[in-house]
PDB file of C-alpha atoms and ligand atoms in Angstrom:
ATOM      1  CA  MET A  19       9.229 -22.470 -14.884  1.00  0.00           C
ATOM      2  CA  SER A  20       7.902 -18.972 -14.536  1.00  0.00           C
ATOM      3  CA  VAL A  21      10.226 -16.998 -12.360  1.00  0.00           C
ATOM      4  CA  VAL A  22       9.513 -13.630 -10.771  1.00  0.00           C
ATOM      5  CA  ALA A  23      11.739 -11.058 -12.516  1.00  0.00           C
ATOM      6  CA  GLU A  24      11.814  -7.343 -13.300  1.00  0.00           C
ATOM      7  CA  ASN A  25       8.959  -6.200 -15.567  1.00  0.00           C
ATOM      8  CA  LYS A  26       6.831  -9.332 -15.018  1.00  0.00           C
ATOM      9  CA  VAL A  27       3.250  -9.117 -13.849  1.00  0.00           C
ATOM     10  CA  VAL A  28       3.032 -11.299 -10.756  1.00  0.00           C
ATOM     11  CA  THR A  29      -0.156 -12.561  -9.112  1.00  0.00           C
ATOM     12  CA  ILE A  30       0.019 -13.509  -5.433  1.00  0.00           C
ATOM     13  CA  HIS A  31      -2.246 -14.528  -2.622  1.00  0.00           C
ATOM     14  CA  TYR A  32      -1.099 -13.055   0.655  1.00  0.00           C
ATOM     15  CA  THR A  33      -2.022 -12.717   4.294  1.00  0.00           C
ATOM     16  CA  LEU A  34      -0.491  -9.859   6.240  1.00  0.00           C
ATOM     17  CA  THR A  35      -0.172 -10.083  10.007  1.00  0.00           C
ATOM     18  CA  ASP A  36       1.500  -7.879  12.599  1.00  0.00           C
ATOM     19  CA  ASP A  37       4.022  -8.861  15.297  1.00  0.00           C
ATOM     20  CA  ASP A  38       1.195 -10.152  17.509  1.00  0.00           C
ATOM     21  CA  GLY A  39      -0.079 -12.456  14.768  1.00  0.00           C
ATOM     22  CA  GLU A  40      -3.163 -10.326  14.233  1.00  0.00           C
ATOM     23  CA  GLU A  41      -4.378 -10.367  10.635  1.00  0.00           C
ATOM     24  CA  LEU A  42      -4.260  -6.916   9.021  1.00  0.00           C
ATOM     25  CA  ASP A  43      -5.122  -7.749   5.441  1.00  0.00           C
ATOM     26  CA  SER A  44      -5.568 -10.778   3.218  1.00  0.00           C
ATOM     27  CA  SER A  45      -6.354 -11.600  -0.382  1.00  0.00           C
ATOM     28  CA  ARG A  46      -7.611 -15.039   0.672  1.00  0.00           C
ATOM     29  CA  GLY A  47     -11.283 -15.498  -0.088  1.00  0.00           C
ATOM     30  CA  GLY A  48     -11.085 -12.751  -2.701  1.00  0.00           C
ATOM     31  CA  GLU A  49      -9.159 -11.848  -5.820  1.00  0.00           C
ATOM     32  CA  PRO A  50      -5.398 -12.372  -5.659  1.00  0.00           C
ATOM     33  CA  LEU A  51      -3.188  -9.301  -5.878  1.00  0.00           C
ATOM     34  CA  GLU A  52      -1.541  -8.475  -9.186  1.00  0.00           C
ATOM     35  CA  TYR A  53       1.523  -6.239  -9.289  1.00  0.00           C
ATOM     36  CA  LEU A  54       4.307  -5.250 -11.654  1.00  0.00           C
ATOM     37  CA  GLN A  55       7.687  -6.445 -10.353  1.00  0.00           C
ATOM     38  CA  GLY A  56      10.211  -3.591 -10.121  1.00  0.00           C
ATOM     39  CA  ALA A  57       7.611  -0.806 -10.233  1.00  0.00           C
ATOM     40  CA  GLU A  58       7.205  -0.325  -6.470  1.00  0.00           C
ATOM     41  CA  ASN A  59       3.545  -1.366  -6.573  1.00  0.00           C
ATOM     42  CA  ILE A  60       4.127  -3.231  -3.298  1.00  0.00           C
ATOM     43  CA  VAL A  61       6.390  -2.504  -0.320  1.00  0.00           C
ATOM     44  CA  PRO A  62      10.111  -2.862  -1.197  1.00  0.00           C
ATOM     45  CA  GLY A  63      10.837  -5.593   1.375  1.00  0.00           C
ATOM     46  CA  LEU A  64       8.187  -7.865  -0.127  1.00  0.00           C
ATOM     47  CA  GLU A  65       9.095  -7.046  -3.723  1.00  0.00           C
ATOM     48  CA  ASN A  66      12.775  -7.875  -3.064  1.00  0.00           C
ATOM     49  CA  ALA A  67      11.900 -11.161  -1.337  1.00  0.00           C
ATOM     50  CA  LEU A  68       9.746 -12.334  -4.261  1.00  0.00           C
ATOM     51  CA  LEU A  69      12.409 -11.675  -6.909  1.00  0.00           C
ATOM     52  CA  GLY A  70      13.660 -14.994  -8.355  1.00  0.00           C
ATOM     53  CA  LYS A  71      10.876 -17.096  -6.779  1.00  0.00           C
ATOM     54  CA  ASN A  72       8.727 -19.513  -8.821  1.00  0.00           C
ATOM     55  CA  VAL A  73       5.028 -19.997  -9.461  1.00  0.00           C
ATOM     56  CA  GLY A  74       3.661 -22.235  -6.710  1.00  0.00           C
ATOM     57  CA  ASP A  75       6.244 -21.136  -4.164  1.00  0.00           C
ATOM     58  CA  LYS A  76       4.908 -20.367  -0.693  1.00  0.00           C
ATOM     59  CA  LEU A  77       6.999 -18.191   1.541  1.00  0.00           C
ATOM     60  CA  THR A  78       6.867 -16.139   4.693  1.00  0.00           C
ATOM     61  CA  VAL A  79       8.472 -12.722   4.470  1.00  0.00           C
ATOM     62  CA  VAL A  80       9.191 -10.500   7.462  1.00  0.00           C
ATOM     63  CA  VAL A  81       9.524  -6.850   6.427  1.00  0.00           C
ATOM     64  CA  GLU A  82      11.087  -4.286   8.762  1.00  0.00           C
ATOM     65  CA  PRO A  83       9.406  -0.835   8.830  1.00  0.00           C
ATOM     66  CA  GLU A  84      12.165   0.794   6.735  1.00  0.00           C
ATOM     67  CA  ASP A  85      11.421  -1.707   3.937  1.00  0.00           C
ATOM     68  CA  GLY A  86       7.680  -1.482   4.544  1.00  0.00           C
ATOM     69  CA  TYR A  87       5.599   1.625   5.177  1.00  0.00           C
ATOM     70  CA  GLY A  88       8.425   3.555   6.825  1.00  0.00           C
ATOM     71  CA  GLU A  89       9.115   4.569  10.390  1.00  0.00           C
ATOM     72  CA  ARG A  90       6.500   6.674  12.163  1.00  0.00           C
ATOM     73  CA  ASP A  91       7.293  10.385  12.071  1.00  0.00           C
ATOM     74  CA  GLU A  92       5.617  12.323  14.908  1.00  0.00           C
ATOM     75  CA  GLU A  93       6.062  15.545  12.928  1.00  0.00           C
ATOM     76  CA  ALA A  94       3.806  14.069  10.268  1.00  0.00           C
ATOM     77  CA  ILE A  95       0.877  14.489  12.664  1.00  0.00           C
ATOM     78  CA  GLN A  96      -0.656  17.897  12.011  1.00  0.00           C
ATOM     79  CA  HIS A  97      -3.451  19.991  13.459  1.00  0.00           C
ATOM     80  CA  VAL A  98      -5.595  21.573  10.794  1.00  0.00           C
ATOM     81  CA  PRO A  99      -8.320  24.192  11.388  1.00  0.00           C
ATOM     82  CA  ARG A 100     -11.767  22.637  10.871  1.00  0.00           C
ATOM     83  CA  ASP A 101     -12.674  25.365   8.360  1.00  0.00           C
ATOM     84  CA  LYS A 102      -9.986  24.067   5.972  1.00  0.00           C
ATOM     85  CA  PHE A 103     -12.388  21.182   5.326  1.00  0.00           C
ATOM     86  CA  PRO A 104     -15.762  21.499   3.558  1.00  0.00           C
ATOM     87  CA  ALA A 105     -18.363  22.563   6.141  1.00  0.00           C
ATOM     88  CA  LYS A 106     -20.711  19.703   5.248  1.00  0.00           C
ATOM     89  CA  ALA A 107     -18.036  16.993   5.199  1.00  0.00           C
ATOM     90  CA  LYS A 108     -18.637  14.351   7.850  1.00  0.00           C
ATOM     91  CA  LEU A 109     -15.202  13.880   9.389  1.00  0.00           C
ATOM     92  CA  SER A 110     -14.362  11.033  11.706  1.00  0.00           C
ATOM     93  CA  ALA A 111     -11.295   9.336  13.127  1.00  0.00           C
ATOM     94  CA  GLY A 112      -9.827   6.711  10.820  1.00  0.00           C
ATOM     95  CA  MET A 113     -11.123   8.380   7.667  1.00  0.00           C
ATOM     96  CA  PRO A 114      -8.610   8.536   4.794  1.00  0.00           C
ATOM     97  CA  ILE A 115      -8.295  11.885   3.042  1.00  0.00           C
ATOM     98  CA  HIS A 116      -6.311  13.323   0.186  1.00  0.00           C
ATOM     99  CA  ALA A 117      -4.236  16.373   1.031  1.00  0.00           C
ATOM    100  CA  GLN A 118      -2.081  18.712  -1.022  1.00  0.00           C
ATOM    101  CA  THR A 119       1.514  19.275  -0.012  1.00  0.00           C
ATOM    102  CA  GLU A 120       3.176  22.667  -0.390  1.00  0.00           C
ATOM    103  CA  ASP A 121       4.570  21.578  -3.777  1.00  0.00           C
ATOM    104  CA  GLY A 122       1.061  20.681  -4.942  1.00  0.00           C
ATOM    105  CA  GLU A 123       1.534  16.941  -4.732  1.00  0.00           C
ATOM    106  CA  THR A 124      -1.490  14.901  -3.633  1.00  0.00           C
ATOM    107  CA  VAL A 125      -0.785  12.612  -0.701  1.00  0.00           C
ATOM    108  CA  GLN A 126      -2.874  10.245   1.388  1.00  0.00           C
ATOM    109  CA  ALA A 127      -3.425  11.045   5.033  1.00  0.00           C
ATOM    110  CA  TRP A 128      -5.704   9.805   7.809  1.00  0.00           C
ATOM    111  CA  ILE A 129      -7.874  11.722  10.247  1.00  0.00           C
ATOM    112  CA  VAL A 130      -7.053  10.693  13.810  1.00  0.00           C
ATOM    113  CA  ASP A 131      -9.158  13.152  15.828  1.00  0.00           C
ATOM    114  CA  VAL A 132     -11.960  15.639  15.188  1.00  0.00           C
ATOM    115  CA  LYS A 133     -12.691  18.595  17.482  1.00  0.00           C
ATOM    116  CA  PRO A 134     -15.180  21.405  16.750  1.00  0.00           C
ATOM    117  CA  ASN A 135     -12.436  23.775  15.606  1.00  0.00           C
ATOM    118  CA  GLN A 136      -9.551  21.469  14.833  1.00  0.00           C
ATOM    119  CA  VAL A 137      -8.905  18.259  12.977  1.00  0.00           C
ATOM    120  CA  THR A 138      -5.816  16.129  13.656  1.00  0.00           C
ATOM    121  CA  VAL A 139      -4.415  14.561  10.517  1.00  0.00           C
ATOM    122  CA  ASP A 140      -1.727  11.857  10.379  1.00  0.00           C
ATOM    123  CA  PHE A 141       0.391  11.771   7.229  1.00  0.00           C
ATOM    124  CA  ASN A 142       2.052   8.521   8.350  1.00  0.00           C
ATOM    125  CA  HIS A 143       0.727   5.389   6.698  1.00  0.00           C
ATOM    126  CA  PRO A 144      -1.393   3.467   9.273  1.00  0.00           C
ATOM    127  CA  LEU A 145       1.181   0.656   9.081  1.00  0.00           C
ATOM    128  CA  ALA A 146       4.207   2.958   9.478  1.00  0.00           C
ATOM    129  CA  GLY A 147       6.488   1.655  12.229  1.00  0.00           C
ATOM    130  CA  GLU A 148       5.027  -1.866  11.994  1.00  0.00           C
ATOM    131  CA  ARG A 149       7.046  -4.982  11.230  1.00  0.00           C
ATOM    132  CA  LEU A 150       5.019  -6.755   8.536  1.00  0.00           C
ATOM    133  CA  HIS A 151       4.651 -10.540   8.276  1.00  0.00           C
ATOM    134  CA  PHE A 152       3.513 -11.692   4.845  1.00  0.00           C
ATOM    135  CA  ALA A 153       2.504 -15.286   4.069  1.00  0.00           C
ATOM    136  CA  VAL A 154       2.639 -15.334   0.280  1.00  0.00           C
ATOM    137  CA  GLU A 155       1.828 -17.850  -2.451  1.00  0.00           C
ATOM    138  CA  ILE A 156       2.871 -17.063  -6.017  1.00  0.00           C
ATOM    139  CA  VAL A 157      -0.129 -17.813  -8.238  1.00  0.00           C
ATOM    140  CA  SER A 158       1.131 -16.767 -11.669  1.00  0.00           C
ATOM    141  CA  VAL A 159       3.809 -14.821 -13.508  1.00  0.00           C
ATOM    142  CA  ARG A 160       3.452 -13.378 -17.013  1.00  0.00           C
ATOM    143  CA  GLU A 161       5.124 -10.848 -19.270  1.00  0.00           C
ATOM    144  CA  ALA A 162       3.880  -7.278 -18.838  1.00  0.00           C
ATOM    145  CA  THR A 163       2.410  -5.543 -21.890  1.00  0.00           C
ATOM    146  CA  ALA A 164       4.077  -2.428 -23.297  1.00  0.00           C
ATOM    147  CA  GLU A 165       1.200  -0.354 -21.925  1.00  0.00           C
ATOM    148  CA  GLU A 166       1.557  -1.826 -18.439  1.00  0.00           C
ATOM    149  CA  LEU A 167       5.299  -1.101 -18.455  1.00  0.00           C
ATOM    150  CA  GLU A 168       4.630   2.460 -19.563  1.00  0.00           C
ATOM    151  CA  HIS A 169       2.055   2.974 -16.783  1.00  0.00           C
ATOM    152  CA  GLY A 170       4.052   1.136 -14.131  1.00  0.00           C
ATOM    153  CA  HIS A 171       1.157  -1.083 -13.014  1.00  0.00           C
ATOM    154  CA  PRO A 172      -0.780  -4.131 -14.275  1.00  0.00           C
ATOM    155  CA  HIS A 173      -4.085  -3.704 -16.026  1.00  0.00           C
ATOM    156  CA  GLY A 174      -5.679  -6.978 -14.965  1.00  0.00           C
ATOM    157  CA  PRO A 175      -7.889  -9.426 -16.809  1.00  0.00           C
ATOM    158  CA  ASP A 176     -10.582  -6.827 -17.565  1.00  0.00           C
ATOM    159  CA  GLY A 177      -8.191  -4.512 -19.368  1.00  0.00           C
ATOM    160  CA  HIS A 178      -7.398  -1.000 -18.461  1.00  0.00           C
ATOM    161  CA  HIS A 179      -8.762   0.995 -15.579  1.00  0.00           C
ATOM    162  CA  HIS A 180      -7.196   4.124 -14.304  1.00  0.00           C
ATOM    163  CA  HIS A 181      -6.035   5.161 -10.886  1.00  0.00           C
TER     164      HIS A 181
HETATM  165 ZN1  LIG B 229      -2.774   2.268 -16.407  1.00  0.00          ZN
END
């Protein structure tokens, strides 16, 4: 039996729904998701629940916000002058952007509102504060390669591509 364990590359099919049963994301009908167990490629609540499970197992995992995308932080919503963005950039609500923090780290954020002189940017993940319901099927488990372990993510059937 192939068991999900630290440093294994695990392939899963999943459907993610919110508390109201509304589907937020799914791998069904497309490629399954591959991740490296123990490398925080997926939210901690799901990674912990999959540890020790077997290929073929189907399970439902409910992940609280603190083990998912975090609680919403209202202070993470910021108003940025429009001229901080390229003049020609077409900005619209819902658009993901990359922003630099004060320590020069690149983080993902989302535009929530655009006014002529001001853009409102939300640094919370769109699923922050949500309880996540995952219906998961474990498709395969294999050993990670040395390169995958070094990078902290799987490289997939087509070999290496960088992020
Ligand atoms: Zn890599």
